[in-house]
Short mmCIF file of C-alpha atoms and ligand atoms in Angstrom, two decimals:
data_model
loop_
_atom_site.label_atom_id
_atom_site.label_comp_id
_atom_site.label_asym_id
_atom_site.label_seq_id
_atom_site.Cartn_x
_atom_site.Cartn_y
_atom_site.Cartn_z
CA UNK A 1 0.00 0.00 0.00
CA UNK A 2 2.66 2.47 0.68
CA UNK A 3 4.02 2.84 -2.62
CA UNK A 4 1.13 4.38 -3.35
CA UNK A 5 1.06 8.23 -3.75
CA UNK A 6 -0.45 10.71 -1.29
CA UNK A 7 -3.79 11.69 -3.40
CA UNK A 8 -4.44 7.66 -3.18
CA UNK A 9 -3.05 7.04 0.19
CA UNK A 10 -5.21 9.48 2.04
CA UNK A 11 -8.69 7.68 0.57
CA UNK A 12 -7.83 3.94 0.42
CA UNK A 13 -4.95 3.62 3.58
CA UNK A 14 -6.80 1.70 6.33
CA UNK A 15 -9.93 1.00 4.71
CA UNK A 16 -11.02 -2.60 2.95
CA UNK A 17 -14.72 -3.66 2.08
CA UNK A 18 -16.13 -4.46 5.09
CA UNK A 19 -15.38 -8.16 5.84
CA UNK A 20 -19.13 -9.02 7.05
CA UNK A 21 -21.03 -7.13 4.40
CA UNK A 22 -18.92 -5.55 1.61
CA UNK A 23 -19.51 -2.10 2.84
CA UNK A 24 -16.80 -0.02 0.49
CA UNK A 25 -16.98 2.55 3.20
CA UNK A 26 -15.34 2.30 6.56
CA UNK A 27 -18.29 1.54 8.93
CA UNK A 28 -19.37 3.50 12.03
CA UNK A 29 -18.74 0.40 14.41
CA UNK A 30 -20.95 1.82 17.34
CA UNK A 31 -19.70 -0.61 20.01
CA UNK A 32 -18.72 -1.03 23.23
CA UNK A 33 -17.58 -5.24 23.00
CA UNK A 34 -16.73 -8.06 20.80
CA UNK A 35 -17.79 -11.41 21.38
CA UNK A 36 -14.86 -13.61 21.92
CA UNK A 37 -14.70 -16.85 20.01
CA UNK A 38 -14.13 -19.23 22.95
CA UNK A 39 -12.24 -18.95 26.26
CA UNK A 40 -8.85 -19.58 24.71
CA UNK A 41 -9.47 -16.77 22.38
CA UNK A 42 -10.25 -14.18 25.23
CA UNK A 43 -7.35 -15.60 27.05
CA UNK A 44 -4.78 -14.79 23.86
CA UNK A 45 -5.98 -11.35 24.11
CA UNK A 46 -5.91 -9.98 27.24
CA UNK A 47 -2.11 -11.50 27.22
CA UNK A 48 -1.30 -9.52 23.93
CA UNK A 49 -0.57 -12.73 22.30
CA UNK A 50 -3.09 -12.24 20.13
CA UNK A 51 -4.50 -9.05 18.25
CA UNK A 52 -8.02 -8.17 17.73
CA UNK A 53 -10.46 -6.42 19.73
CA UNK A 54 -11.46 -6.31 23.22
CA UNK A 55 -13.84 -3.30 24.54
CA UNK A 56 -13.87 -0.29 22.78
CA UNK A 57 -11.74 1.72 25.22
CA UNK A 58 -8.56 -0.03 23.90
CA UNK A 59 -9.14 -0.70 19.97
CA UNK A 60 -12.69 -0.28 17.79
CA UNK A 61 -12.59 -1.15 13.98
CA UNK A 62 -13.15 2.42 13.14
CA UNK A 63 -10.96 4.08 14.95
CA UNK A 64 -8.15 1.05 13.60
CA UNK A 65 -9.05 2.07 10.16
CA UNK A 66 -7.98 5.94 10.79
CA UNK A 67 -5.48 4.89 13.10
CA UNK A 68 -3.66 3.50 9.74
CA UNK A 69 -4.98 5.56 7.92
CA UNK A 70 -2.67 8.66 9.45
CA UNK A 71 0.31 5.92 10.00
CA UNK A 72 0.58 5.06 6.63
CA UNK A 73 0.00 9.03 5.49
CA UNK A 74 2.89 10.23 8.28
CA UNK A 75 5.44 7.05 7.25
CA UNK A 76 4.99 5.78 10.72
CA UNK A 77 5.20 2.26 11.82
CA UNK A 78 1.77 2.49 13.83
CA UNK A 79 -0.74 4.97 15.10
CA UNK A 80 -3.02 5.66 18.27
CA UNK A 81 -6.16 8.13 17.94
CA UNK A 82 -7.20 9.91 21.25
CA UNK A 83 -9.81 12.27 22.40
CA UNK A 84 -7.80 15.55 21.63
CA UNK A 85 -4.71 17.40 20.33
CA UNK A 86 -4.00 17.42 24.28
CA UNK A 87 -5.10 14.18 25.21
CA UNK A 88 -2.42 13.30 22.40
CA UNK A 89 0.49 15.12 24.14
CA UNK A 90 -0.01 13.70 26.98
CA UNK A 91 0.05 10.09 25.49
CA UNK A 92 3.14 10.66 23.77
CA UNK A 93 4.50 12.02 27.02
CA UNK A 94 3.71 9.27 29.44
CA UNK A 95 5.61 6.20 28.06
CA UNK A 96 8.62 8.22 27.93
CA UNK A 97 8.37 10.10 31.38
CA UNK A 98 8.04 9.86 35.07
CA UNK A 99 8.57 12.06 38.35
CA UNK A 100 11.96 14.17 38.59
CA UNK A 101 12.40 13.78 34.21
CA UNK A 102 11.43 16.86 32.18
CA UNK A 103 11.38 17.46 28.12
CA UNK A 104 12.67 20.50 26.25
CA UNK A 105 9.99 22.42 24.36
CA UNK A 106 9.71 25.30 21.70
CA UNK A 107 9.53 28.71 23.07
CA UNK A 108 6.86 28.83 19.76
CA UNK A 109 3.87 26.26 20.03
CA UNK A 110 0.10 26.59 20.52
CA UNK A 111 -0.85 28.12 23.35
CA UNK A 112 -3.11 25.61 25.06
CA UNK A 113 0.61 23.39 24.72
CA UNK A 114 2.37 26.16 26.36
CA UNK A 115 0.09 26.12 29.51
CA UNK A 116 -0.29 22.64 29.44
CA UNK A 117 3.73 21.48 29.69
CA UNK A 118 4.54 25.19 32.20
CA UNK A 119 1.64 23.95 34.75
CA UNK A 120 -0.68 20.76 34.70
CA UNK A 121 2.49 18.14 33.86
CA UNK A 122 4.22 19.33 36.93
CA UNK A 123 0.99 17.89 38.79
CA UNK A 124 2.89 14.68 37.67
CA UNK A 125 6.13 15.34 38.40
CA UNK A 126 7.55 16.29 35.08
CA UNK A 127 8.40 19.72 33.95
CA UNK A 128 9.33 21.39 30.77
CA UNK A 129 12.71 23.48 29.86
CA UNK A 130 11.36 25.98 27.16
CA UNK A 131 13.92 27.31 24.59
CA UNK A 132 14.08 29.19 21.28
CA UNK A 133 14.84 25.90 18.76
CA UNK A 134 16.55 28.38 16.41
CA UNK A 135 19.46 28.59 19.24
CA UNK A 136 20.46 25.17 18.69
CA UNK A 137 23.05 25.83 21.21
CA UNK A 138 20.68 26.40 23.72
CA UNK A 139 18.98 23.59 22.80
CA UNK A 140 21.69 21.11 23.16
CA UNK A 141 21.91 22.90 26.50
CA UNK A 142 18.82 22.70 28.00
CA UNK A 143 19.23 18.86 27.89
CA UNK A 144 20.42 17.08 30.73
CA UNK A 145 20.32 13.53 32.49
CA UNK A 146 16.36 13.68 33.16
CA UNK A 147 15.45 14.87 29.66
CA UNK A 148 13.30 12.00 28.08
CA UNK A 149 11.91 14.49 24.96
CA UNK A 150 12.14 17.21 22.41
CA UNK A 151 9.08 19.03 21.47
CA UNK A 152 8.31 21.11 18.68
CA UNK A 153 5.93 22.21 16.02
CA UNK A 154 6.57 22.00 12.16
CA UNK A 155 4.73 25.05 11.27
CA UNK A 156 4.56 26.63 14.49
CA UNK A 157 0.99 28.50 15.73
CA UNK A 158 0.12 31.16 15.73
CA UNK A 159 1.61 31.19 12.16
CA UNK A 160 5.13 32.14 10.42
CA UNK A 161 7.78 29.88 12.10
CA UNK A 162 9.05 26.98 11.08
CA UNK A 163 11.34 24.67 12.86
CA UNK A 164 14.61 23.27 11.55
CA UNK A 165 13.92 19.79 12.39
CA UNK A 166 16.56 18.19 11.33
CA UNK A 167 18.82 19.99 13.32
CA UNK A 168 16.90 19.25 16.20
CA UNK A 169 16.19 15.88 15.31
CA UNK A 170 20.16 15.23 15.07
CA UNK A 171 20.47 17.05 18.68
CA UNK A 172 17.73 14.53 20.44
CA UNK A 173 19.95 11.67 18.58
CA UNK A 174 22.64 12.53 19.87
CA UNK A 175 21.57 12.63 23.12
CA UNK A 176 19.89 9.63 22.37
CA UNK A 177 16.41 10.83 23.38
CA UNK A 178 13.41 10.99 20.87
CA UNK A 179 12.06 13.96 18.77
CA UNK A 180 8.41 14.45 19.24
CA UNK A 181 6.86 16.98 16.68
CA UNK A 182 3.10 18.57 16.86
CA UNK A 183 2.46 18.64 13.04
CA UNK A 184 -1.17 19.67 13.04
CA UNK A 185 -0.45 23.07 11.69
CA UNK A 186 1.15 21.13 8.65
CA UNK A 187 -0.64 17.89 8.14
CA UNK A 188 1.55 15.46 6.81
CA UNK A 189 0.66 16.90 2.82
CA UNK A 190 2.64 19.58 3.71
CA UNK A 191 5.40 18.17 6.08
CA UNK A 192 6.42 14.64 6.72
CA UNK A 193 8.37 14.92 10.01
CA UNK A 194 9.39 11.38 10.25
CA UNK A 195 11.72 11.90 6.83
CA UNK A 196 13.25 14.79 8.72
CA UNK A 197 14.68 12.43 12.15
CA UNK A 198 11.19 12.60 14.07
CA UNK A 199 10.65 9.46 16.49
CA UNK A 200 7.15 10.59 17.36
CA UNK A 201 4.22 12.63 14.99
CA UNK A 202 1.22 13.92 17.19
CA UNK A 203 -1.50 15.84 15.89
CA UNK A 204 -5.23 17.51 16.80
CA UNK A 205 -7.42 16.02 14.40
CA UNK A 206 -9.71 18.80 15.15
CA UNK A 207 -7.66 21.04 12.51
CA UNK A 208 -7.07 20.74 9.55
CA UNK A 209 -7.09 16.70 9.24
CA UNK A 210 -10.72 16.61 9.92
CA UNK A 211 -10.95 19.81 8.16
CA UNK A 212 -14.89 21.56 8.76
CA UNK A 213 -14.37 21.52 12.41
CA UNK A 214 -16.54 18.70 13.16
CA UNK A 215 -14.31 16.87 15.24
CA UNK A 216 -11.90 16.92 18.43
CA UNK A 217 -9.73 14.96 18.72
CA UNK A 218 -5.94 13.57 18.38
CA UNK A 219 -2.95 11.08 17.16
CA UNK A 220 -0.07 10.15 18.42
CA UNK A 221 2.16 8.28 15.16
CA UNK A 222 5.65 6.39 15.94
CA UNK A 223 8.06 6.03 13.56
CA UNK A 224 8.90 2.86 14.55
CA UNK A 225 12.89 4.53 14.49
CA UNK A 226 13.68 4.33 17.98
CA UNK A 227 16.09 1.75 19.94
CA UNK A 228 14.17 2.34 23.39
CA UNK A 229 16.46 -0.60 24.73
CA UNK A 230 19.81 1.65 23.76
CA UNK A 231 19.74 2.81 27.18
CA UNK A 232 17.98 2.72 30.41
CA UNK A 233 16.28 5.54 30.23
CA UNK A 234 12.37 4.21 28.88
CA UNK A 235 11.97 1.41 31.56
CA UNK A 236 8.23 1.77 30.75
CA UNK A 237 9.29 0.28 27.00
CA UNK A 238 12.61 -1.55 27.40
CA UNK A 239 12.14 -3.46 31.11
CA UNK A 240 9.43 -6.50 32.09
CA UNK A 241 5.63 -5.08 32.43
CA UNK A 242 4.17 -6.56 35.66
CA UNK A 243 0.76 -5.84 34.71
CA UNK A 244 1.68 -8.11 31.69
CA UNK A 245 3.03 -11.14 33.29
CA UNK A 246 6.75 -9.42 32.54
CA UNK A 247 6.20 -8.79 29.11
CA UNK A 248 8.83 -6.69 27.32
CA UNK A 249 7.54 -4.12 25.00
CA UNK A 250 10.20 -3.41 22.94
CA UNK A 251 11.63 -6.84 23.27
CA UNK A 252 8.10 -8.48 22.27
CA UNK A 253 6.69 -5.72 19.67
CA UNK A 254 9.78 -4.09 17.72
CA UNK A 255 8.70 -1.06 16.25
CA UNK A 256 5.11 -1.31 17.59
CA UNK A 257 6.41 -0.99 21.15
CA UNK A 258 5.18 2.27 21.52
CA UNK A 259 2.06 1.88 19.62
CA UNK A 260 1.21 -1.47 21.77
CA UNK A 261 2.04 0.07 24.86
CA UNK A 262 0.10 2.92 24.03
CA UNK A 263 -3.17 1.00 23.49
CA UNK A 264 -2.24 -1.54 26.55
CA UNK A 265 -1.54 0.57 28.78
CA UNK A 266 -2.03 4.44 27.41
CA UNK A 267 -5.15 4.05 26.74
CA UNK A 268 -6.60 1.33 28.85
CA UNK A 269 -5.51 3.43 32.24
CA UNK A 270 -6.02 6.84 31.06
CA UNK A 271 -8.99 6.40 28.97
CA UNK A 272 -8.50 9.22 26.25
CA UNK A 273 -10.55 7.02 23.71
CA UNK A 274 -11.10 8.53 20.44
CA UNK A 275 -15.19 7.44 19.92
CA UNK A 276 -15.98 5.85 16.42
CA UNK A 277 -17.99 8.54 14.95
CA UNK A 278 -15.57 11.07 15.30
CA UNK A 279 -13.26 8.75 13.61
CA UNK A 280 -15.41 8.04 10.67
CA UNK A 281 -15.57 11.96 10.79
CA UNK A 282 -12.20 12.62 10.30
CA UNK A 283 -11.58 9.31 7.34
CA UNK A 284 -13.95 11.37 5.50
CA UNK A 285 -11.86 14.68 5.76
CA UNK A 286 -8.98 12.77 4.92
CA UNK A 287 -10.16 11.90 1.88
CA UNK A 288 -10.06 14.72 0.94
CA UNK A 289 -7.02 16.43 2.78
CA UNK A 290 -4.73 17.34 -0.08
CA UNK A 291 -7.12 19.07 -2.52
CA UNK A 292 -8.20 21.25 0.78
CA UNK A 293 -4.56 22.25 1.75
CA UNK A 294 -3.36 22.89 -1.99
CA UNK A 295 -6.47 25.18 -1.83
CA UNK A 296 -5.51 26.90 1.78
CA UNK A 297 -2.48 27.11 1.22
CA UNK A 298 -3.20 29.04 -2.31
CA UNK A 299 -6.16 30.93 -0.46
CA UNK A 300 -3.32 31.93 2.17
CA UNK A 301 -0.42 33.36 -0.24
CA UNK A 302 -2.94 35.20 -2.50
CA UNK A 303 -4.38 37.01 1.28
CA UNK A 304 -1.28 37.06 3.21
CA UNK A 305 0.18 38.99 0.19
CA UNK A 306 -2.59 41.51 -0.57
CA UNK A 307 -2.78 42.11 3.22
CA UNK A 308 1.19 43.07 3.60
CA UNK A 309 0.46 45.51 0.34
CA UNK A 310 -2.80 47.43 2.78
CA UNK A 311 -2.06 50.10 4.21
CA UNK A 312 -3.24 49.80 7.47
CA UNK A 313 -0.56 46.78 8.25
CA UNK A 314 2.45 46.98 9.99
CA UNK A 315 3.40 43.34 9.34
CA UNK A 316 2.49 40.04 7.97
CA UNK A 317 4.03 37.06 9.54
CA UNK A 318 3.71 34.25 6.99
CA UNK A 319 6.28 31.96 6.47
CA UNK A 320 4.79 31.79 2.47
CA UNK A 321 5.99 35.50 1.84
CA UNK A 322 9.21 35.98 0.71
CA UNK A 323 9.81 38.79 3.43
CA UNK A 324 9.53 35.82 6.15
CA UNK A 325 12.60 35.21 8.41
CA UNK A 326 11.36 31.97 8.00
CA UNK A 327 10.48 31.26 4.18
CA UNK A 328 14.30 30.03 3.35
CA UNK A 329 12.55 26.61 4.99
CA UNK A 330 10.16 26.26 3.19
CA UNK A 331 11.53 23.86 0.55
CA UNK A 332 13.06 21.99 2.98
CA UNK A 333 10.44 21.40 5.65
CA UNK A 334 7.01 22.16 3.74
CA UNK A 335 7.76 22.20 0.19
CA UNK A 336 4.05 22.11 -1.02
CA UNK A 337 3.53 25.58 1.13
CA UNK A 338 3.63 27.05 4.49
CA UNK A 339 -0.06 26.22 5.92
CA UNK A 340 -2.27 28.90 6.27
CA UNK A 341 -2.56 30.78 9.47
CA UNK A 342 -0.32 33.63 10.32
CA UNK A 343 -0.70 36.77 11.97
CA UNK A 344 -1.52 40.31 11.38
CA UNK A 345 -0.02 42.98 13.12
CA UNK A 346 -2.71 46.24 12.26
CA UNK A 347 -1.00 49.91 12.81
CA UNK A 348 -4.52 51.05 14.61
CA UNK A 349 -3.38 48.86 17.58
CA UNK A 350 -5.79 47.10 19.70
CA UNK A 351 -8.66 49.09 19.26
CA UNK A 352 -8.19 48.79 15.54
CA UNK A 353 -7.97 44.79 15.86
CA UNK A 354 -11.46 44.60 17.60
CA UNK A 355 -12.76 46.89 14.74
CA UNK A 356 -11.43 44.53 12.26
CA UNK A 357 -12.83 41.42 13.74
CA UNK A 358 -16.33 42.76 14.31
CA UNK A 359 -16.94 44.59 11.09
CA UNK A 360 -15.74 41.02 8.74
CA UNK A 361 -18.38 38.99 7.57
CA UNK A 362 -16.93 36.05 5.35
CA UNK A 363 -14.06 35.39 8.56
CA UNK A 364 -15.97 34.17 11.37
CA UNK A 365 -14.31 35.22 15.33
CA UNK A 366 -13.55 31.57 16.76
CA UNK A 367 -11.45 30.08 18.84
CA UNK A 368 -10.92 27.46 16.57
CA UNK A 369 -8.38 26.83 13.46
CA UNK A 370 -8.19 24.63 10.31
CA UNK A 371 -11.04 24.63 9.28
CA UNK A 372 -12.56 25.35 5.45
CA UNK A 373 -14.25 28.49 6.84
CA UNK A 374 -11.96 31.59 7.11
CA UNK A 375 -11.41 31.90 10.46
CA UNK A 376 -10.03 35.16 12.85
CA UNK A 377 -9.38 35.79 16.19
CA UNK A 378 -8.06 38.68 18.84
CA UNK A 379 -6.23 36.68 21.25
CA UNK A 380 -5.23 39.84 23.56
CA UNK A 381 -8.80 40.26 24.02
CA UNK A 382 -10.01 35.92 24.17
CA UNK A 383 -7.78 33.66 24.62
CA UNK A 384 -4.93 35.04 25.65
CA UNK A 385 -6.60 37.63 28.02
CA UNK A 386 -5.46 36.10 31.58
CA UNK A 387 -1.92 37.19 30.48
CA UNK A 388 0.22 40.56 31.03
CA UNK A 389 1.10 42.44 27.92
CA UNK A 390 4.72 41.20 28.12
CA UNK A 391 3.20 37.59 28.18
CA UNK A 392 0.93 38.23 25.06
CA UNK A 393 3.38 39.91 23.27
CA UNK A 394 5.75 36.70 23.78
CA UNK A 395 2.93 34.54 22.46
CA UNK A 396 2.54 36.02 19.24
CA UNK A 397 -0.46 37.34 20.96
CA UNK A 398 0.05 41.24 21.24
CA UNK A 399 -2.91 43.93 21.77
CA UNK A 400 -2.39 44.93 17.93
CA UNK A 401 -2.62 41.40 16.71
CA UNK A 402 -4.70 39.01 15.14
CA UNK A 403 -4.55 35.75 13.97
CA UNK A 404 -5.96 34.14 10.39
CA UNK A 405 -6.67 30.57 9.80
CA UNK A 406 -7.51 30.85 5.91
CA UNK A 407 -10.14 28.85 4.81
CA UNK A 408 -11.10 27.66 0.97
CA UNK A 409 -13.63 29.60 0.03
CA UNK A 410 -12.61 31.80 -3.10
CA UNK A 411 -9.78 34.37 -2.04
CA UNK A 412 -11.12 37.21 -3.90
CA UNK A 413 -14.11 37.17 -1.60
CA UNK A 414 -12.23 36.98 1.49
CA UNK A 415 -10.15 40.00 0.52
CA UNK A 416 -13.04 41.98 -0.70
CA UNK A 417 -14.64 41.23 3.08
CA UNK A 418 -10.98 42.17 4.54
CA UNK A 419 -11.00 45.28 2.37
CA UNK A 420 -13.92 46.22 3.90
CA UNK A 421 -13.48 45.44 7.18
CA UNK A 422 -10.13 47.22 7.25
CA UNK A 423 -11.51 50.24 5.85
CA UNK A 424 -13.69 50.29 9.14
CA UNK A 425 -11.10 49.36 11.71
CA UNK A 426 -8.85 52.17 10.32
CA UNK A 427 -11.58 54.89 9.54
C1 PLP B 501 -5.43 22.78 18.54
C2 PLP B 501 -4.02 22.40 18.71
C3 PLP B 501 -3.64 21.52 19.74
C4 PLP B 501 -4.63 20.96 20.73
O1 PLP B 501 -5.57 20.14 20.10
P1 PLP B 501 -7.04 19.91 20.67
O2 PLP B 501 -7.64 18.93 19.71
O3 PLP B 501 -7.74 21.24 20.70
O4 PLP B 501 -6.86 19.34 22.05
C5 PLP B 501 -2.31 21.18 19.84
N1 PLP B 501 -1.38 21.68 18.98
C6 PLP B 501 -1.72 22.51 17.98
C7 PLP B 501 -0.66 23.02 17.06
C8 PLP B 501 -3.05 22.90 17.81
O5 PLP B 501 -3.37 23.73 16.82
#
């Protein structure tokens, strides 16, 4: 199947006519169980000797058809689907991690990610080291004895940056941790993180994989890459599994390790289940993911551009203009485009920015990104309100900023909305 290309990949990867009735698409299997042939059959599962499915917490048909479905689109080795972008992180996380060992994160990620590895992991024990991943130095660093992770985005939210990952992927090899990367800004059409030294792939399927904003929820995608049994450092992976009779996951699985162990014990303990609707949800976005992101990412250049020309800008941050710090990666890390969100920065300041936002008509004020609607929002004034200006302004969030998740609708709508919308906020 994987010599397949993308465009055939993303609709046929995971699914096969329905073994019971022929059913070309993937069913909604809306249950909890699954009878178990005989004793000896239940028996075989529950000890992992055998694979199939148990109770609908651990594994359900549907969700196995997306879960291969991404693997197969990201080059990974295996795939599990979660309840959310978070519950995703903190999947990826919890293999690798326990009390007193930290990770080193991106000073630039999504801001729910930010608040989510500075406060709630330390309610476990683990912290976070944040650092700007273009001082490579620093990130090499920042990395000591208890350091079980790297973190990044590809295309970093709230728009414009994107990461050098192979230099950071050959810093976490050397120190012989993995590289975990949040590509939901991305979407493997635009960036294929494992090709670039990525151990782990998470993503929000709520964004742009889903794509109409339907759906939350999340992946977490191993590359299969990673010698957990190099060192001694991912007992949860490399040593004997009491709940498991001993079991070795690394030993026993190979490259699924993490996958298996994810589903075994991720899921079955902390119970961030991905439900089968929202997985036959998000196969049917797929099917459809690279004609949408050839069209946002088209939708985004055309906008981005005619905004940095308006007069009432100051600045356009998108990594798909050529006056981008950051649009010398491109070809490297997201040939096929830089995504499309970015920020504005508007020369009326913040009372300007809430102008803007209330007089458009196409763009809709969510919370929300990556979706086929145009999408805006004032952070200084939603979700990043709680913090000082200082804060904000380190977020990408400042009082005279907003942020843009360009949809596919046709562009020269959106700008005539902008155009008139601007005219307001600066009049
Ligand atoms: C939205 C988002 C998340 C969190 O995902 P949820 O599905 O909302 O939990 C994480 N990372 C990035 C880059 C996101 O855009």
């Amino acid at each position: 199947m994987s010599d397949y290309g993308f465009d055939t990949l993303q609709v046929h990867a995971g699914a096969r006519p329905d073994p019971a009735t022929g059913a070309r698409q993937v069913p909604i299997y809306q249950t909890t169980a699954y009878v178990f042939r005989d004793a000896d059959h239940a028996a075989a599962l529950f000890n992992l000797q055998e694979v199939g499915y148990i109770y609908s917490r651990l594994t359900n048909p549907t969700v196995a058809a997306l879960q291969e479905r991404l693997a197969t689109l990201e080059g990974g080795a295996g795939a599990v689907c979660c309840s959310s972008g978070h519950a995703a992180q903190i999947m990826a996380l919890f293999p690798l991690m326990g009390p007193g060992r930290n990770i080193v994160a991106s000073t630039r990620l999504y801001g729910g990610t930010v608040t989510q590895f500075s406060q709630t992991i330390r309610r476990f024990g683990w912290s976070a080291t944040f650092v700007d991943f273009d001082d490579t130095d620093a990130v090499t660093a920042a990395i000591d004895e208890d350091t079980r992770a790297i973190f990044c985005e590809s295309i970093a939210n709230p728009g414009g940056y994107i990461t050098d990952l192979d230099a950071i992927a050959a810093i976490a090899n050397e120190a012989g941790i993995p590289l975990i990367v949040d590509n939901t800004s991305a979407t493997p059409y635009l960036c294929r993180p494992i090709e670039h030294g990525a151990t782990l792939v998470v993503h929000s399927l709520t964004k742009f994989l889903t794509g109409n904003g339907t759906v939350t929820g999340g992946v977490v995608i191993d590359s299969g890459n990673f010698d957990w049994s190099a060192s001694d450092k991912f007992p949860s992976l490399s040593a004997p599994e009491p709940a498991y009779h001993g079991l070795k996951f690394h030993e026993t699985f190979g490259p699924l390790a993490f996958t298996f162990h994810g589903i075994a014990i991720g899921l079955r303990d902390l119970g961030m289940t991905l439900n089968p609707q929202a997985a036959h949800y998000t196969l049917m976005g797929i099917e459809t993911l690279s004609l949408r992101m050839e069209k946002h990412v088209a939708n985004a250049v055309k906008v981005a551009t005619w905004l940095e020309g308006h007069g009432a800008v100051e600045a356009v941050t998108y990594a798909g203009l050529p006056s981008s710090p950051w649009n010398s990666r491109v070809p490297a890390i997201c040939p096929k485009g830089a995504g499309s969100l970015f920020t504005v920065t508007l020369k009326g300041g913040y009372d300007a920015c809430i102008k803007l936002v209330d007089s458009l008509e196409l763009f809709s004020h969510v919370a929300n990104l990556g979706d086929t609607r145009s999408l805006v929002i004032h952070s200084a004034s939603t979700t990043h309100r709680q913090l000082s200006e200082e804060q904000q302004k380190a977020a990408g969030a400042a009082p005279n900023v907003v942020r843009f998740s360009i949809g596919i609708e046709d562009a020269d709508d959106l700008i005539r909305d902008l155009d008139q919308a601007l005219a307001k906020a600066s009049g």
